[in-house]
């Protein structure tokens, strides 16, 4: 399932720790092989948090918190507690992928 | 006729005609050592870059280990390095250009060494003679156009010393 990054600004955004850039007012699709790069990226965090970049998943634009959750999913999986739950300092998505709330 | 050892010529004393060999040595001994250096250098390491997906302009290729080459490229440990060949391979008949860069890590002192342009083919070999710098990292980037599942390999010459 593809994850799309949308550039909401009129300037090109370079995410150099992934080696990729998003055209001004454009978008890129994250390749599956690049998921690990994005989950480890420090540069993508303020871009999504600040609203310059929006994560789109299955046709839905996600809010910053859910967008970051989706991008950092690989690391969050590693952070799971032994009972399968997430540590208390890790936020959970506030929106289902269909746009509804959990 | 029997020759005495002392009458045999030393290879370093035997003149060597380097015409059309590409070598610079003036004696046979020097030529052999020059060839040993070249063979060693050509085999190690492999300067290979690649990335999966539909790559658009501005995309940095990855070095082995899936590391973006603009962050950590392949460091050149070859003396007086010379970039002799660039070979490219893509899944589709793509049109794009590729830039070969050097930097000191994390794009510090990034400079473009050379560019190759590809027009609607899946593979191409470029003969070059571009000077590189010892102990600087090589990075590769798609400059214009786009390519799918791209691989770029470099052949360098130089010396092991």
XYZ file of C-alpha atoms in Angstrom:
263
model
C 0.000 0.000 0.000
C 1.579 3.212 -1.143
C 2.445 6.108 1.063
C 2.493 9.452 -0.720
C 4.206 12.606 0.475
C 2.661 15.890 -0.682
C 4.608 19.135 -0.702
C 2.202 21.871 0.411
C 4.651 24.675 -0.343
C 5.661 26.497 -3.500
C 9.305 25.535 -3.059
C 11.125 22.276 -3.633
C 11.706 20.313 -0.426
C 14.864 18.219 -0.142
C 14.886 15.439 2.432
C 18.588 14.805 2.209
C 18.769 11.978 4.743
C 16.622 9.936 2.381
C 18.296 11.220 -0.792
C 14.935 12.366 -2.172
C 13.184 15.627 -2.871
C 9.556 16.614 -3.352
C 8.783 19.070 -6.161
C 7.111 22.366 -5.291
C 3.387 21.742 -4.853
C 4.090 18.191 -6.003
C 4.248 14.738 -4.517
C 6.287 11.555 -4.433
C 5.389 7.959 -3.699
C 7.573 6.268 -1.126
C 8.952 3.024 -2.517
C 8.648 0.027 -0.217
C 12.414 -0.290 -0.261
C 12.696 3.275 1.058
C 10.372 2.788 4.049
C 13.256 2.137 6.389
C 15.043 5.301 5.242
C 11.947 7.364 5.950
C 11.244 5.731 9.287
C 14.779 6.696 10.341
C 14.679 10.170 8.801
C 15.060 13.071 11.195
C 14.461 15.692 8.507
C 10.965 14.481 7.659
C 9.668 14.980 11.213
C 9.496 18.800 11.352
C 8.253 18.902 7.756
C 5.215 16.777 8.590
C 4.713 18.278 12.042
C 4.842 21.784 10.626
C 2.415 21.031 7.815
C 4.816 21.597 4.931
C 4.420 17.940 3.988
C 1.268 15.846 4.199
C 1.220 12.065 4.223
C -1.435 10.510 2.023
C -2.365 6.868 2.560
C -4.969 4.999 0.531
C -6.271 8.266 -0.838
C -6.702 9.982 2.516
C -4.643 12.943 3.686
C -3.527 12.242 7.235
C -3.025 14.800 9.967
C 0.526 15.414 11.217
C 0.331 12.937 14.111
C -1.083 10.119 12.027
C 1.221 10.948 9.136
C 4.256 10.677 11.378
C 2.931 7.482 12.897
C 2.642 5.918 9.473
C 6.102 7.059 8.381
C 7.791 5.937 11.592
C 5.817 2.703 11.790
C 8.877 0.487 11.403
C 10.500 1.934 14.496
C 7.270 1.881 16.448
C 6.974 -1.839 15.789
C 10.414 -2.266 17.324
C 9.267 -0.286 20.340
C 6.349 -2.581 21.111
C 6.084 -3.870 24.640
C 6.312 -7.591 25.233
C 2.540 -7.742 25.654
C 2.124 -6.318 22.163
C 1.050 -2.872 23.349
C 2.925 0.315 22.686
C 5.022 2.079 25.317
C 3.131 4.908 26.961
C 5.305 7.584 25.369
C 4.389 6.507 21.848
C 1.260 8.087 20.469
C -1.338 6.051 18.661
C -3.178 7.119 15.527
C -6.132 9.342 16.221
C -7.765 8.597 12.911
C -8.548 5.391 11.078
C -7.333 5.064 7.511
C -10.914 5.466 6.351
C -10.959 8.892 7.966
C -13.075 7.864 10.950
C -11.897 7.833 14.525
C -10.914 4.608 16.257
C 77.084 -20.171 -25.270
C 76.824 -20.176 -21.504
C 75.817 -16.938 -19.856
C 76.927 -15.962 -16.454
C 74.366 -14.573 -14.025
C 76.130 -11.272 -13.981
C 75.595 -10.851 -17.704
C 71.781 -11.177 -17.464
C 69.984 -7.882 -17.578
C 67.959 -6.668 -14.659
C 64.337 -5.929 -15.626
C 64.756 -2.436 -14.296
C 67.606 -2.000 -16.747
C 65.669 -3.335 -19.745
C 64.122 -0.550 -21.785
C 60.358 -0.763 -22.266
C 58.508 0.718 -25.226
C 55.223 1.986 -23.760
C 53.756 2.873 -27.162
C 49.959 2.346 -27.313
C 49.861 0.523 -23.961
C 48.684 3.429 -21.879
C 51.544 2.782 -19.479
C 54.130 5.380 -18.532
C 56.985 3.111 -17.486
C 60.352 3.297 -19.214
C 61.676 -0.107 -18.129
C 60.188 -3.612 -18.060
C 60.393 -3.807 -14.273
C 58.525 -0.547 -13.810
C 55.900 -1.672 -16.346
C 55.212 -4.905 -14.449
C 54.767 -3.024 -11.189
C 52.528 -0.480 -12.918
C 50.325 -3.296 -14.251
C 50.087 -4.980 -10.856
C 48.867 -1.690 -9.385
C 46.281 -1.215 -12.120
C 44.837 -4.702 -11.836
C 44.554 -4.435 -8.069
C 42.882 -1.068 -8.268
C 40.374 -2.125 -10.903
C 39.178 -5.017 -8.751
C 38.702 -3.278 -5.425
C 36.405 -1.816 -4.385
C 33.365 -1.855 -6.660
C 31.992 1.621 -7.155
C 28.326 0.715 -7.569
C 25.279 2.848 -6.918
C 21.586 2.160 -7.436
C 18.043 2.739 -6.320
C 14.686 1.091 -6.893
C 11.525 2.804 -8.091
C 10.748 5.568 -10.543
C 13.550 8.008 -9.872
C 12.968 11.657 -10.670
C 15.454 14.497 -10.991
C 17.230 15.361 -7.775
C 17.211 11.798 -6.453
C 20.448 10.581 -4.900
C 21.370 6.982 -5.560
C 22.216 4.660 -2.704
C 25.559 3.032 -2.059
C 25.659 -0.640 -1.002
C 23.958 -0.899 2.366
C 21.075 1.342 1.260
C 22.860 4.489 2.429
C 22.116 7.688 0.471
C 25.373 8.495 -1.302
C 24.978 12.210 -0.528
C 25.174 11.350 3.167
C 27.880 8.678 2.997
C 29.275 7.935 -0.431
C 32.005 5.506 -1.385
C 35.333 6.852 -0.192
C 38.146 6.742 -2.739
C 41.201 4.929 -1.413
C 43.004 4.848 -4.740
C 45.991 7.097 -5.387
C 45.682 9.673 -8.194
C 42.228 8.301 -9.096
C 40.877 8.696 -12.584
C 37.269 7.957 -13.571
C 37.568 5.933 -16.784
C 34.100 4.528 -17.376
C 30.533 5.080 -16.262
C 28.033 2.343 -17.068
C 24.318 2.778 -16.530
C 21.440 0.314 -16.544
C 17.707 0.920 -16.176
C 14.575 -1.180 -16.472
C 12.969 0.973 -19.138
C 14.220 2.935 -22.139
C 14.570 6.082 -20.071
C 15.920 9.549 -20.844
C 17.849 11.186 -18.047
C 21.213 12.532 -16.971
C 23.373 11.456 -14.075
C 25.817 13.564 -12.091
C 28.929 12.127 -10.441
C 29.871 14.124 -7.343
C 32.533 14.145 -4.663
C 32.110 15.368 -1.102
C 33.590 15.005 2.355
C 30.505 13.347 3.871
C 27.019 14.737 4.454
C 27.314 16.816 1.247
C 30.128 18.909 2.770
C 32.263 20.510 0.026
C 30.016 18.884 -2.568
C 31.214 19.346 -6.130
C 30.039 17.982 -9.469
C 32.800 16.043 -11.226
C 31.099 15.063 -14.463
C 27.746 14.396 -16.092
C 26.537 11.723 -18.502
C 23.336 11.918 -20.540
C 21.226 8.943 -21.563
C 18.537 9.077 -24.231
C 15.882 6.393 -24.493
C 18.045 3.340 -23.835
C 18.239 0.698 -21.129
C 22.025 0.583 -20.913
C 25.014 2.618 -21.965
C 28.772 2.783 -21.441
C 30.633 6.086 -21.295
C 34.405 6.414 -21.701
C 35.740 9.285 -19.651
C 38.931 10.646 -18.207
C 37.820 12.662 -15.222
C 40.159 13.317 -12.320
C 38.846 12.396 -8.886
C 40.305 13.129 -5.490
C 41.815 10.640 -3.067
C 40.025 10.236 0.294
C 36.822 11.941 -0.823
C 33.425 10.306 -1.133
C 31.695 9.641 -4.451
C 27.960 10.277 -4.753
C 25.627 9.833 -7.727
C 22.441 11.734 -8.504
C 19.765 11.834 -11.192
C 20.067 15.376 -12.527
C 17.347 15.535 -15.166
C 14.623 13.281 -16.512
C 13.638 10.073 -14.797
C 14.618 6.410 -14.736
C 13.186 3.234 -13.279
C 15.298 0.928 -11.112
C 18.584 2.564 -11.997
C 22.091 1.228 -11.511
C 25.257 3.236 -12.083
C 28.720 1.654 -11.898
C 32.058 3.394 -12.105
C 35.461 2.134 -13.189
C 38.478 3.891 -11.731
C 42.173 3.657 -12.368
C 44.990 4.817 -10.166
C 47.638 3.383 -7.939
C 47.554 1.404 -4.722
C 50.188 3.644 -3.183
